[in-house]
Amino acid sequence: MTVLLQRQVRNRLLRRFPEDAFGLLAPLLEPVELPVKHSLVQPRKLIEHVCFIESGLASMVAESADGKSVEIRHIGREGIAGYPVVLGVDQTPNKTFMQVPGFGLQVATEDFLSVLDHPGVRQLLLRYVHTCELQLAHSALAAAKFNMHQRLARWLLMCHDRIDGNDLPLTHEFLALMLGVRRAGVTDELHILEGMHAIKSTRGNVRITDRNKLIEIAGGCYGVPEQEYQRLIEGPEPEAVRPAGRPGTQYAIIAQ
């Protein structure tokens, strides 16, 4: 039997699993490549797998009956795709797919649900769902009360939180989907942020040149969900589960 070492995972939720619960889950986790556009959750279809994202960026998208769509949140190494199963939901109208390629650890839903019986895991994941709801609430707040370049600054910060380095491989089409605006509008807003010396935008890439300036621009629409995640899920991290390596690191496997 082979077991994944907890100290080597990069997913921030998996690092917080109780040690005994991680021991139960580890043999069930399957390493998977996550290319661009890879589907993680299909709308109105059974959620057959849950994926702990190790690197890359996934989008959760809501669609109207007439085909209009907008990104409602994105998921990186802080979370999991398919998390509605934590609430006893076997399918959702929303879809989730990769916008930035990466790597993940996938487990069949039926196997994952058995680990949810562990009280420490259930508490951890319900807290995670709470932070997801808070992120969605603040997206609504940003859309209603903040201007476009503040909203764009917030989304770029959220991407920066989930992707290593300062280069974000984001297309204008993706940014338009994130903000629910036309592509031309995104180009104008990127120019505003460039004029404030917070970013440098090129084709298919946004480089964060001054994160503190971006936080200043976003104002009150960024930070509260992130602080809540830190408070409820992370806090001081035990030495035994600190991450090792960068994206693409191959996991060491030990035989039992």
mmCIF file of N, CA and C in Angstrom, residues 5 11 23-24 43 48 58 71 83 106 136-137 145 150 159 168 183-184 187 193 210 235 241 252:
data_model
loop_
_atom_site.group_PDB
_atom_site.id
_atom_site.type_symbol
_atom_site.label_atom_id
_atom_site.label_comp_id
_atom_site.label_asym_id
_atom_site.label_seq_id
_atom_site.Cartn_x
_atom_site.Cartn_y
_atom_site.Cartn_z
ATOM 1 N N LEU A 5 2.662 11.570 1.532
ATOM 2 C CA LEU A 5 3.119 12.273 2.720
ATOM 3 C C LEU A 5 2.402 13.616 2.857
ATOM 4 N N ASN A 11 -1.919 21.772 -1.185
ATOM 5 C CA ASN A 11 -3.285 22.238 -0.940
ATOM 6 C C ASN A 11 -3.436 22.637 0.521
ATOM 7 N N GLY A 23 -4.482 10.178 6.907
ATOM 8 C CA GLY A 23 -4.005 8.811 6.681
ATOM 9 C C GLY A 23 -5.050 7.940 6.010
ATOM 10 N N LEU A 24 -6.327 8.182 6.318
ATOM 11 C CA LEU A 24 -7.408 7.431 5.670
ATOM 12 C C LEU A 24 -7.608 7.879 4.225
ATOM 13 N N PRO A 43 -22.462 21.075 -14.997
ATOM 14 C CA PRO A 43 -23.763 21.506 -14.482
ATOM 15 C C PRO A 43 -24.818 20.414 -14.591
ATOM 16 N N GLU A 48 -18.952 13.369 -9.462
ATOM 17 C CA GLU A 48 -18.361 12.045 -9.272
ATOM 18 C C GLU A 48 -17.029 12.083 -8.547
ATOM 19 N N ALA A 58 -9.059 27.366 -10.976
ATOM 20 C CA ALA A 58 -10.342 26.914 -11.525
ATOM 21 C C ALA A 58 -11.389 28.000 -11.363
ATOM 22 N N GLU A 71 -18.475 34.438 -13.842
ATOM 23 C CA GLU A 71 -17.740 33.696 -12.826
ATOM 24 C C GLU A 71 -18.190 34.160 -11.454
ATOM 25 N N TYR A 83 -17.023 20.964 -3.906
ATOM 26 C CA TYR A 83 -17.332 21.088 -2.478
ATOM 27 C C TYR A 83 -18.832 21.072 -2.120
ATOM 28 N N GLN A 106 -7.234 14.029 -6.767
ATOM 29 C CA GLN A 106 -8.644 13.725 -6.973
ATOM 30 C C GLN A 106 -9.052 12.484 -6.203
ATOM 31 N N LEU A 136 -18.476 34.904 -1.997
ATOM 32 C CA LEU A 136 -19.573 35.229 -2.906
ATOM 33 C C LEU A 136 -20.313 36.485 -2.446
ATOM 34 N N ALA A 137 -20.525 36.605 -1.139
ATOM 35 C CA ALA A 137 -21.202 37.787 -0.594
ATOM 36 C C ALA A 137 -20.415 39.056 -0.899
ATOM 37 N N LYS A 145 -21.331 48.201 -4.972
ATOM 38 C CA LYS A 145 -20.867 49.406 -4.289
ATOM 39 C C LYS A 145 -19.483 49.917 -4.714
ATOM 40 N N GLN A 150 -11.766 48.999 -9.178
ATOM 41 C CA GLN A 150 -11.627 48.428 -7.839
ATOM 42 C C GLN A 150 -11.981 46.947 -7.850
ATOM 43 N N CYS A 159 -6.577 36.193 -7.609
ATOM 44 C CA CYS A 159 -5.787 35.299 -8.464
ATOM 45 C C CYS A 159 -4.351 35.202 -7.955
ATOM 46 N N LEU A 168 0.401 36.515 -13.874
ATOM 47 C CA LEU A 168 -0.886 35.830 -13.904
ATOM 48 C C LEU A 168 -1.264 35.588 -15.368
ATOM 49 N N ARG A 183 -15.240 42.619 -23.221
ATOM 50 C CA ARG A 183 -13.782 42.540 -23.274
ATOM 51 C C ARG A 183 -13.154 43.923 -23.397
ATOM 52 N N ALA A 184 -13.758 44.789 -24.197
ATOM 53 C CA ALA A 184 -13.212 46.140 -24.379
ATOM 54 C C ALA A 184 -13.188 46.908 -23.065
ATOM 55 N N THR A 187 -10.114 45.913 -21.056
ATOM 56 C CA THR A 187 -8.897 46.544 -21.560
ATOM 57 C C THR A 187 -8.756 47.958 -21.005
ATOM 58 N N LEU A 193 -5.319 50.597 -14.190
ATOM 59 C CA LEU A 193 -4.441 50.017 -13.172
ATOM 60 C C LEU A 193 -2.973 50.162 -13.562
ATOM 61 N N ASP A 210 3.044 45.976 -8.135
ATOM 62 C CA ASP A 210 2.962 46.577 -6.800
ATOM 63 C C ASP A 210 1.692 46.066 -6.118
ATOM 64 N N GLY A 235 -4.410 29.686 10.717
ATOM 65 C CA GLY A 235 -3.789 29.975 11.996
ATOM 66 C C GLY A 235 -2.347 29.476 12.012
ATOM 67 N N VAL A 241 3.246 19.601 8.913
ATOM 68 C CA VAL A 241 2.508 19.661 7.659
ATOM 69 C C VAL A 241 2.837 20.895 6.838
ATOM 70 N N ALA A 252 6.691 12.374 -3.074
ATOM 71 C CA ALA A 252 7.364 11.158 -2.617
ATOM 72 C C ALA A 252 6.322 10.202 -2.046
#
